PDB file of C-alpha atoms in Angstrom:
ATOM      1  CA  UNK A  23       0.000   0.000   0.000  1.00 33.00           C
ATOM      2  CA  UNK A  24       1.326   3.406  -0.926  1.00 40.00           C
ATOM      3  CA  UNK A  25       1.429   6.074   1.705  1.00 40.00           C
ATOM      4  CA  UNK A  26       0.070   8.924  -0.372  1.00 39.00           C
ATOM      5  CA  UNK A  27       0.176  12.126   1.619  1.00 40.00           C
ATOM      6  CA  UNK A  28       0.070  10.460   5.022  1.00 48.00           C
ATOM      7  CA  UNK A  29       2.472   8.535   7.205  1.00 52.00           C
ATOM      8  CA  UNK A  30       2.983   4.785   7.178  1.00 51.00           C
ATOM      9  CA  UNK A  31       1.423   2.775  10.019  1.00 50.00           C
ATOM     10  CA  UNK A  32       3.705   2.726  13.032  1.00 48.00           C
ATOM     11  CA  UNK A  33       4.854   6.342  12.776  1.00 45.00           C
ATOM     12  CA  UNK A  34       3.823   8.307  15.861  1.00 48.00           C
ATOM     13  CA  UNK A  35       3.253  12.023  16.217  1.00 41.00           C
ATOM     14  CA  UNK A  36       6.787  12.559  17.493  1.00 35.00           C
ATOM     15  CA  UNK A  37       8.333  10.913  14.440  1.00 39.00           C
ATOM     16  CA  UNK A  38       6.312  11.681  11.322  1.00 47.00           C
ATOM     17  CA  UNK A  39       7.709   9.827   8.340  1.00 49.00           C
ATOM     18  CA  UNK A  40       7.978  11.593   5.014  1.00 64.00           C
ATOM     19  CA  UNK A  41       5.829   9.188   3.034  1.00 76.00           C
ATOM     20  CA  UNK A  42       6.944  10.585  -0.302  1.00 77.00           C
ATOM     21  CA  UNK A  43      10.565   9.689   0.470  1.00 79.00           C
ATOM     22  CA  UNK A  44       9.658   6.096   1.322  1.00 87.00           C
ATOM     23  CA  UNK A  45       7.481   5.801  -1.785  1.00 87.00           C
ATOM     24  CA  UNK A  46      10.405   7.039  -3.894  1.00 87.00           C
ATOM     25  CA  UNK A  47      12.789   4.448  -2.457  1.00 91.00           C
ATOM     26  CA  UNK A  48      10.307   1.666  -3.174  1.00 89.00           C
ATOM     27  CA  UNK A  49       9.246   2.910  -6.623  1.00 88.00           C
ATOM     28  CA  UNK A  50      12.841   3.357  -7.809  1.00 90.00           C
ATOM     29  CA  UNK A  51      14.245   0.295  -6.048  1.00 91.00           C
ATOM     30  CA  UNK A  52      16.838   2.410  -4.278  1.00 94.00           C
ATOM     31  CA  UNK A  53      19.467   1.379  -1.759  1.00 95.00           C
ATOM     32  CA  UNK A  54      21.142   3.846   0.601  1.00 97.00           C
ATOM     33  CA  UNK A  55      24.528   3.084   2.152  1.00 98.00           C
ATOM     34  CA  UNK A  56      26.339   4.770   5.045  1.00 98.00           C
ATOM     35  CA  UNK A  57      29.755   3.936   6.468  1.00 97.00           C
ATOM     36  CA  UNK A  58      31.965   5.309   9.214  1.00 96.00           C
ATOM     37  CA  UNK A  59      35.090   4.785  11.305  1.00 96.00           C
ATOM     38  CA  UNK A  60      34.479   3.537  14.820  1.00 96.00           C
ATOM     39  CA  UNK A  61      36.198   4.948  17.911  1.00 96.00           C
ATOM     40  CA  UNK A  62      38.386   2.838  20.185  1.00 95.00           C
ATOM     41  CA  UNK A  63      36.333   3.800  23.239  1.00 95.00           C
ATOM     42  CA  UNK A  64      32.585   3.904  23.685  1.00 95.00           C
ATOM     43  CA  UNK A  65      31.161   7.343  22.917  1.00 96.00           C
ATOM     44  CA  UNK A  66      28.436   8.391  25.426  1.00 95.00           C
ATOM     45  CA  UNK A  67      26.575  10.119  22.570  1.00 96.00           C
ATOM     46  CA  UNK A  68      26.353   6.759  20.801  1.00 96.00           C
ATOM     47  CA  UNK A  69      25.354   4.902  23.940  1.00 94.00           C
ATOM     48  CA  UNK A  70      22.449   7.293  24.498  1.00 95.00           C
ATOM     49  CA  UNK A  71      20.804   6.066  21.269  1.00 96.00           C
ATOM     50  CA  UNK A  72      20.850   2.372  22.187  1.00 95.00           C
ATOM     51  CA  UNK A  73      18.042   0.325  23.700  1.00 93.00           C
ATOM     52  CA  UNK A  74      18.405  -1.681  26.904  1.00 91.00           C
ATOM     53  CA  UNK A  75      19.174  -5.003  25.225  1.00 92.00           C
ATOM     54  CA  UNK A  76      21.845  -3.422  23.008  1.00 93.00           C
ATOM     55  CA  UNK A  77      23.350  -1.723  26.071  1.00 92.00           C
ATOM     56  CA  UNK A  78      23.546  -5.091  27.852  1.00 93.00           C
ATOM     57  CA  UNK A  79      25.136  -6.694  24.821  1.00 93.00           C
ATOM     58  CA  UNK A  80      27.799  -4.000  24.704  1.00 93.00           C
ATOM     59  CA  UNK A  81      28.522  -4.450  28.422  1.00 91.00           C
ATOM     60  CA  UNK A  82      29.089  -8.156  27.834  1.00 93.00           C
ATOM     61  CA  UNK A  83      31.904  -7.586  25.341  1.00 93.00           C
ATOM     62  CA  UNK A  84      35.351  -8.190  26.807  1.00 91.00           C
ATOM     63  CA  UNK A  85      37.255  -5.699  24.649  1.00 93.00           C
ATOM     64  CA  UNK A  86      36.182  -2.046  24.813  1.00 93.00           C
ATOM     65  CA  UNK A  87      37.217  -1.602  21.194  1.00 94.00           C
ATOM     66  CA  UNK A  88      34.681  -4.274  20.169  1.00 95.00           C
ATOM     67  CA  UNK A  89      32.023  -2.636  22.318  1.00 96.00           C
ATOM     68  CA  UNK A  90      32.769   0.782  20.819  1.00 96.00           C
ATOM     69  CA  UNK A  91      32.500  -0.679  17.309  1.00 96.00           C
ATOM     70  CA  UNK A  92      29.155  -2.311  18.117  1.00 96.00           C
ATOM     71  CA  UNK A  93      27.762   0.776  19.832  1.00 97.00           C
ATOM     72  CA  UNK A  94      28.847   3.165  17.048  1.00 97.00           C
ATOM     73  CA  UNK A  95      27.356   0.917  14.372  1.00 96.00           C
ATOM     74  CA  UNK A  96      23.980   0.619  16.097  1.00 97.00           C
ATOM     75  CA  UNK A  97      23.927   4.350  16.821  1.00 97.00           C
ATOM     76  CA  UNK A  98      25.125   5.131  13.304  1.00 97.00           C
ATOM     77  CA  UNK A  99      22.250   3.130  11.861  1.00 97.00           C
ATOM     78  CA  UNK A 100      19.779   5.253  13.810  1.00 97.00           C
ATOM     79  CA  UNK A 101      21.433   8.485  12.684  1.00 97.00           C
ATOM     80  CA  UNK A 102      21.261   7.278   9.096  1.00 96.00           C
ATOM     81  CA  UNK A 103      17.568   6.474   9.460  1.00 95.00           C
ATOM     82  CA  UNK A 104      16.995   9.904  10.932  1.00 93.00           C
ATOM     83  CA  UNK A 105      18.714  11.512   7.953  1.00 93.00           C
ATOM     84  CA  UNK A 106      16.831   9.423   5.404  1.00 93.00           C
ATOM     85  CA  UNK A 107      13.363   9.446   6.950  1.00 90.00           C
ATOM     86  CA  UNK A 108      13.310  12.780   8.740  1.00 88.00           C
ATOM     87  CA  UNK A 109      12.810  11.293  12.213  1.00 89.00           C
ATOM     88  CA  UNK A 110      14.680  11.799  15.501  1.00 91.00           C
ATOM     89  CA  UNK A 111      17.378   9.074  15.579  1.00 95.00           C
ATOM     90  CA  UNK A 112      16.456   8.078  19.114  1.00 94.00           C
ATOM     91  CA  UNK A 113      12.939   7.100  18.006  1.00 92.00           C
ATOM     92  CA  UNK A 114      14.169   4.437  15.571  1.00 94.00           C
ATOM     93  CA  UNK A 115      13.896   0.911  16.902  1.00 94.00           C
ATOM     94  CA  UNK A 116      15.894  -1.986  15.454  1.00 94.00           C
ATOM     95  CA  UNK A 117      14.825  -5.590  15.917  1.00 89.00           C
ATOM     96  CA  UNK A 118      14.964  -8.797  13.936  1.00 85.00           C
ATOM     97  CA  UNK A 119      12.720 -10.966  11.821  1.00 82.00           C
ATOM     98  CA  UNK A 120      12.031 -14.598  12.566  1.00 76.00           C
ATOM     99  CA  UNK A 121      14.895 -16.798  11.390  1.00 68.00           C
ATOM    100  CA  UNK A 122      13.936 -18.150   7.945  1.00 66.00           C
ATOM    101  CA  UNK A 123      16.154 -21.168   8.516  1.00 64.00           C
ATOM    102  CA  UNK A 124      14.941 -22.589  11.835  1.00 64.00           C
ATOM    103  CA  UNK A 125      11.890 -20.418  12.512  1.00 63.00           C
ATOM    104  CA  UNK A 126      13.159 -19.261  15.913  1.00 64.00           C
ATOM    105  CA  UNK A 127      11.961 -15.923  17.271  1.00 63.00           C
ATOM    106  CA  UNK A 128      15.101 -15.075  19.243  1.00 64.00           C
ATOM    107  CA  UNK A 129      17.321 -14.417  16.226  1.00 70.00           C
ATOM    108  CA  UNK A 130      17.056 -13.564  12.571  1.00 72.00           C
ATOM    109  CA  UNK A 131      17.913 -10.869  10.022  1.00 84.00           C
ATOM    110  CA  UNK A 132      17.667  -7.241  11.184  1.00 90.00           C
ATOM    111  CA  UNK A 133      14.341  -5.458  10.964  1.00 92.00           C
ATOM    112  CA  UNK A 134      13.256  -1.836  11.156  1.00 93.00           C
ATOM    113  CA  UNK A 135      10.640  -2.125  13.903  1.00 92.00           C
ATOM    114  CA  UNK A 136       9.875   1.558  14.327  1.00 90.00           C
ATOM    115  CA  UNK A 137       8.830   3.281  12.219  1.00 89.00           C
ATOM    116  CA  UNK A 138       7.164   0.232  10.675  1.00 87.00           C
ATOM    117  CA  UNK A 139       8.048   0.635   7.001  1.00 89.00           C
ATOM    118  CA  UNK A 140       8.353  -1.758   4.041  1.00 89.00           C
ATOM    119  CA  UNK A 141      12.117  -1.277   3.870  1.00 93.00           C
ATOM    120  CA  UNK A 142      14.928  -3.793   4.387  1.00 94.00           C
ATOM    121  CA  UNK A 143      18.065  -3.056   6.422  1.00 96.00           C
ATOM    122  CA  UNK A 144      21.459  -4.672   6.983  1.00 97.00           C
ATOM    123  CA  UNK A 145      24.516  -3.868   9.093  1.00 97.00           C
ATOM    124  CA  UNK A 146      28.164  -4.901   9.061  1.00 97.00           C
ATOM    125  CA  UNK A 147      31.209  -4.030  11.137  1.00 95.00           C
ATOM    126  CA  UNK A 148      34.853  -4.926  10.766  1.00 95.00           C
ATOM    127  CA  UNK A 149      38.123  -3.807  12.353  1.00 93.00           C
ATOM    128  CA  UNK A 150      37.026  -0.313  13.281  1.00 93.00           C
ATOM    129  CA  UNK A 151      34.531   0.254  10.457  1.00 96.00           C
ATOM    130  CA  UNK A 152      30.743   0.136  10.361  1.00 97.00           C
ATOM    131  CA  UNK A 153      28.398  -0.067   7.354  1.00 98.00           C
ATOM    132  CA  UNK A 154      24.606   0.271   7.221  1.00 98.00           C
ATOM    133  CA  UNK A 155      22.224  -0.104   4.286  1.00 98.00           C
ATOM    134  CA  UNK A 156      18.519   0.606   3.774  1.00 96.00           C
ATOM    135  CA  UNK A 157      16.734  -0.505   0.656  1.00 94.00           C
ATOM    136  CA  UNK A 158      13.568  -1.482  -1.142  1.00 87.00           C
ATOM    137  CA  UNK A 159      12.475  -5.090  -1.210  1.00 81.00           C
ATOM    138  CA  UNK A 160      12.042  -7.859   1.334  1.00 80.00           C
ATOM    139  CA  UNK A 161      15.713  -8.632   1.790  1.00 89.00           C
ATOM    140  CA  UNK A 162      19.039  -6.866   1.570  1.00 95.00           C
ATOM    141  CA  UNK A 163      22.505  -7.757   2.770  1.00 96.00           C
ATOM    142  CA  UNK A 164      25.766  -5.892   3.159  1.00 97.00           C
ATOM    143  CA  UNK A 165      29.128  -7.228   4.251  1.00 97.00           C
ATOM    144  CA  UNK A 166      32.365  -5.371   4.843  1.00 98.00           C
ATOM    145  CA  UNK A 167      35.790  -6.829   5.534  1.00 97.00           C
ATOM    146  CA  UNK A 168      38.941  -4.913   6.361  1.00 96.00           C
ATOM    147  CA  UNK A 169      41.576  -5.752   3.767  1.00 95.00           C
ATOM    148  CA  UNK A 170      44.357  -7.769   5.372  1.00 94.00           C
ATOM    149  CA  UNK A 171      46.518 -10.826   4.632  1.00 93.00           C
ATOM    150  CA  UNK A 172      44.606 -14.104   4.371  1.00 90.00           C
ATOM    151  CA  UNK A 173      45.828 -17.446   5.705  1.00 87.00           C
ATOM    152  CA  UNK A 174      46.990 -19.620   2.833  1.00 82.00           C
ATOM    153  CA  UNK A 175      44.866 -22.505   4.147  1.00 81.00           C
ATOM    154  CA  UNK A 176      41.713 -20.561   3.233  1.00 82.00           C
ATOM    155  CA  UNK A 177      42.584 -20.698  -0.464  1.00 79.00           C
ATOM    156  CA  UNK A 178      42.233 -24.476  -0.318  1.00 78.00           C
ATOM    157  CA  UNK A 179      39.471 -24.567   2.290  1.00 74.00           C
ATOM    158  CA  UNK A 180      35.841 -25.630   2.083  1.00 83.00           C
ATOM    159  CA  UNK A 181      34.422 -22.102   1.749  1.00 91.00           C
ATOM    160  CA  UNK A 182      35.249 -21.830  -1.964  1.00 94.00           C
ATOM    161  CA  UNK A 183      33.615 -23.318  -5.024  1.00 94.00           C
ATOM    162  CA  UNK A 184      35.812 -25.115  -7.530  1.00 93.00           C
ATOM    163  CA  UNK A 185      35.649 -22.128  -9.898  1.00 95.00           C
ATOM    164  CA  UNK A 186      36.526 -19.675  -7.117  1.00 95.00           C
ATOM    165  CA  UNK A 187      39.472 -21.831  -6.064  1.00 93.00           C
ATOM    166  CA  UNK A 188      40.790 -22.010  -9.627  1.00 93.00           C
ATOM    167  CA  UNK A 189      40.467 -18.235  -9.983  1.00 94.00           C
ATOM    168  CA  UNK A 190      42.458 -17.571  -6.820  1.00 93.00           C
ATOM    169  CA  UNK A 191      45.085 -20.268  -7.456  1.00 92.00           C
ATOM    170  CA  UNK A 192      45.775 -18.719 -10.865  1.00 94.00           C
ATOM    171  CA  UNK A 193      46.891 -15.532  -9.125  1.00 93.00           C
ATOM    172  CA  UNK A 194      50.380 -15.008  -7.741  1.00 92.00           C
ATOM    173  CA  UNK A 195      50.594 -15.097  -3.928  1.00 89.00           C
ATOM    174  CA  UNK A 196      50.455 -11.629  -2.446  1.00 91.00           C
ATOM    175  CA  UNK A 197      48.195  -8.620  -1.808  1.00 93.00           C
ATOM    176  CA  UNK A 198      46.190  -8.895  -5.045  1.00 94.00           C
ATOM    177  CA  UNK A 199      45.167 -12.446  -4.220  1.00 93.00           C
ATOM    178  CA  UNK A 200      44.203 -11.421  -0.693  1.00 94.00           C
ATOM    179  CA  UNK A 201      41.997  -8.661  -2.118  1.00 95.00           C
ATOM    180  CA  UNK A 202      40.397 -11.177  -4.499  1.00 95.00           C
ATOM    181  CA  UNK A 203      39.624 -13.551  -1.618  1.00 95.00           C
ATOM    182  CA  UNK A 204      37.948 -10.750   0.339  1.00 96.00           C
ATOM    183  CA  UNK A 205      35.901  -9.955  -2.751  1.00 96.00           C
ATOM    184  CA  UNK A 206      34.660 -13.546  -2.850  1.00 96.00           C
ATOM    185  CA  UNK A 207      34.003 -13.641   0.886  1.00 95.00           C
ATOM    186  CA  UNK A 208      32.052 -10.380   1.096  1.00 97.00           C
ATOM    187  CA  UNK A 209      29.874 -11.434  -1.839  1.00 97.00           C
ATOM    188  CA  UNK A 210      29.063 -14.722  -0.111  1.00 96.00           C
ATOM    189  CA  UNK A 211      28.303 -13.149   3.244  1.00 95.00           C
ATOM    190  CA  UNK A 212      26.217 -10.346   1.733  1.00 96.00           C
ATOM    191  CA  UNK A 213      24.021 -12.999   0.092  1.00 95.00           C
ATOM    192  CA  UNK A 214      23.576 -15.160   3.197  1.00 93.00           C
ATOM    193  CA  UNK A 215      22.764 -12.045   5.226  1.00 94.00           C
ATOM    194  CA  UNK A 216      20.171 -11.021   2.640  1.00 93.00           C
ATOM    195  CA  UNK A 217      18.686 -14.531   2.761  1.00 91.00           C
ATOM    196  CA  UNK A 218      18.645 -14.191   6.538  1.00 87.00           C
ATOM    197  CA  UNK A 219      20.307 -17.444   7.555  1.00 81.00           C
ATOM    198  CA  UNK A 220      23.877 -16.253   7.987  1.00 72.00           C
ATOM    199  CA  UNK A 221      26.889 -18.492   7.469  1.00 73.00           C
ATOM    200  CA  UNK A 222      25.560 -21.318   9.606  1.00 70.00           C
ATOM    201  CA  UNK A 223      23.602 -23.782   7.514  1.00 65.00           C
ATOM    202  CA  UNK A 224      24.897 -22.447   4.192  1.00 79.00           C
ATOM    203  CA  UNK A 225      27.116 -24.661   2.045  1.00 85.00           C
ATOM    204  CA  UNK A 226      29.594 -21.984   1.119  1.00 89.00           C
ATOM    205  CA  UNK A 227      31.385 -24.236  -1.352  1.00 90.00           C
ATOM    206  CA  UNK A 228      28.135 -24.336  -3.353  1.00 91.00           C
ATOM    207  CA  UNK A 229      27.577 -20.562  -3.337  1.00 93.00           C
ATOM    208  CA  UNK A 230      29.197 -19.375  -6.558  1.00 96.00           C
ATOM    209  CA  UNK A 231      30.178 -15.671  -6.593  1.00 96.00           C
ATOM    210  CA  UNK A 232      31.879 -15.486 -10.024  1.00 96.00           C
ATOM    211  CA  UNK A 233      35.002 -13.588  -8.889  1.00 94.00           C
ATOM    212  CA  UNK A 234      36.144 -13.149 -12.494  1.00 92.00           C
ATOM    213  CA  UNK A 235      33.182 -10.816 -13.123  1.00 94.00           C
ATOM    214  CA  UNK A 236      33.006  -7.204 -11.979  1.00 91.00           C
ATOM    215  CA  UNK A 237      29.239  -7.143 -11.536  1.00 77.00           C
ATOM    216  CA  UNK A 238      26.564  -6.406 -10.785  1.00 92.00           C
ATOM    217  CA  UNK A 239      26.029 -10.146 -11.136  1.00 93.00           C
ATOM    218  CA  UNK A 240      23.495 -12.766 -10.101  1.00 94.00           C
ATOM    219  CA  UNK A 241      24.224 -15.247  -7.329  1.00 95.00           C
ATOM    220  CA  UNK A 242      21.935 -18.169  -6.479  1.00 93.00           C
ATOM    221  CA  UNK A 243      21.499 -19.402  -2.905  1.00 91.00           C
ATOM    222  CA  UNK A 244      20.409 -23.013  -2.405  1.00 86.00           C
ATOM    223  CA  UNK A 245      20.323 -23.135   1.389  1.00 72.00           C
ATOM    224  CA  UNK A 246      16.643 -23.276   2.367  1.00 71.00           C
ATOM    225  CA  UNK A 247      13.543 -24.179   0.403  1.00 73.00           C
ATOM    226  CA  UNK A 248      13.561 -23.169  -3.235  1.00 81.00           C
ATOM    227  CA  UNK A 249      16.698 -21.493  -4.640  1.00 88.00           C
ATOM    228  CA  UNK A 250      16.722 -17.694  -4.427  1.00 90.00           C
ATOM    229  CA  UNK A 251      18.571 -15.365  -6.762  1.00 93.00           C
ATOM    230  CA  UNK A 252      20.337 -12.177  -5.688  1.00 94.00           C
ATOM    231  CA  UNK A 253      21.939  -9.291  -7.508  1.00 94.00           C
ATOM    232  CA  UNK A 254      25.357  -8.636  -5.994  1.00 96.00           C
ATOM    233  CA  UNK A 255      27.693  -5.714  -6.533  1.00 96.00           C
ATOM    234  CA  UNK A 256      30.940  -4.535  -4.994  1.00 97.00           C
ATOM    235  CA  UNK A 257      30.975  -1.117  -3.345  1.00 97.00           C
ATOM    236  CA  UNK A 258      34.055   1.111  -3.245  1.00 95.00           C
ATOM    237  CA  UNK A 259      33.786   2.837   0.120  1.00 96.00           C
ATOM    238  CA  UNK A 260      37.441   2.889   1.184  1.00 95.00           C
ATOM    239  CA  UNK A 261      40.819   1.630   0.005  1.00 94.00           C
ATOM    240  CA  UNK A 262      40.922  -0.309   3.284  1.00 94.00           C
ATOM    241  CA  UNK A 263      37.669  -2.215   2.813  1.00 97.00           C
ATOM    242  CA  UNK A 264      36.077  -4.871   0.644  1.00 97.00           C
ATOM    243  CA  UNK A 265      32.299  -4.355   0.621  1.00 98.00           C
ATOM    244  CA  UNK A 266      29.509  -6.193  -1.188  1.00 98.00           C
ATOM    245  CA  UNK A 267      25.793  -5.472  -1.428  1.00 97.00           C
ATOM    246  CA  UNK A 268      23.158  -8.117  -2.197  1.00 96.00           C
ATOM    247  CA  UNK A 269      19.572  -7.369  -3.225  1.00 95.00           C
ATOM    248  CA  UNK A 270      16.797  -9.707  -4.318  1.00 90.00           C
ATOM    249  CA  UNK A 271      16.967 -10.078  -8.088  1.00 85.00           C
ATOM    250  CA  UNK A 272      14.198  -8.073  -9.740  1.00 80.00           C
ATOM    251  CA  UNK A 273      12.958  -4.467  -9.676  1.00 71.00           C
ATOM    252  CA  UNK A 274      14.262  -3.872  -6.144  1.00 63.00           C
ATOM    253  CA  UNK A 275      17.817  -4.575  -7.332  1.00 69.00           C
ATOM    254  CA  UNK A 276      17.735  -2.406 -10.425  1.00 76.00           C
ATOM    255  CA  UNK A 277      17.508   0.920  -8.648  1.00 90.00           C
ATOM    256  CA  UNK A 278      20.410   3.257  -7.870  1.00 93.00           C
ATOM    257  CA  UNK A 279      22.735   2.807  -4.900  1.00 95.00           C
ATOM    258  CA  UNK A 280      23.198   6.076  -3.031  1.00 96.00           C
ATOM    259  CA  UNK A 281      26.397   6.408  -1.000  1.00 97.00           C
ATOM    260  CA  UNK A 282      26.291   8.734   2.002  1.00 96.00           C
ATOM    261  CA  UNK A 283      29.863   9.739   2.900  1.00 88.00           C
ATOM    262  CA  UNK A 284      30.814   9.817   6.601  1.00 84.00           C
ATOM    263  CA  UNK A 285      29.962  13.052   8.371  1.00 67.00           C
ATOM    264  CA  UNK A 286      30.775  12.086  11.974  1.00 61.00           C
ATOM    265  CA  UNK A 287      28.434  11.345  14.905  1.00 60.00           C
TER     266      UNK A 287
END
């Protein structure tokens, strides 16, 4: 249902959603991406935007750097939603959908709970970086990995398809091959996050990412039920990151990807 001139259900008087903006995202099949550097210590301004359960999760992390990364990414997602939807960041509520793999209610892909809008979201964090994406469609996935040397055992491991392994083995050992592996890995993880099952339960050596192609390209996931097809593309956000975005193949994956450069907390 289109919003017309009013707000979508779930928007309260303190956080009126600009319905026209949401309609535009859906009609054009847009995706919006934000990314940022994370501090080494928890920022009180970030912590103030978190809900109780997120606060408890952060307290349970042994390393403050990990907690700061988690807190900044959750707070950054709310700031991004505020920018995109014209709502106070503190009013945004993040939850999760039921797990499509096992049906459990206590875990699953991320969900925008408030305001209740027909938009998909995904988050990723890695080595001091956070990435957040909002898009049209029922599923979306983003994965970011800090570029770093890869253990040689991974090139012969069970996470690669035969074609992916041949592609990497044809490359000389060194930085270029490490970058190529991260390209494969982020494409795989973006897809499984979009599907909603994560890495557990996915036969990664059957998930072909076609590393010889620049994309956008189609990747088929065979993990649960009928196969699903996803449009995957690499995003250039930083020279220090490999990032991939996965959207359900179809109109929702044909729209533009809008990059929102970091502006600070």
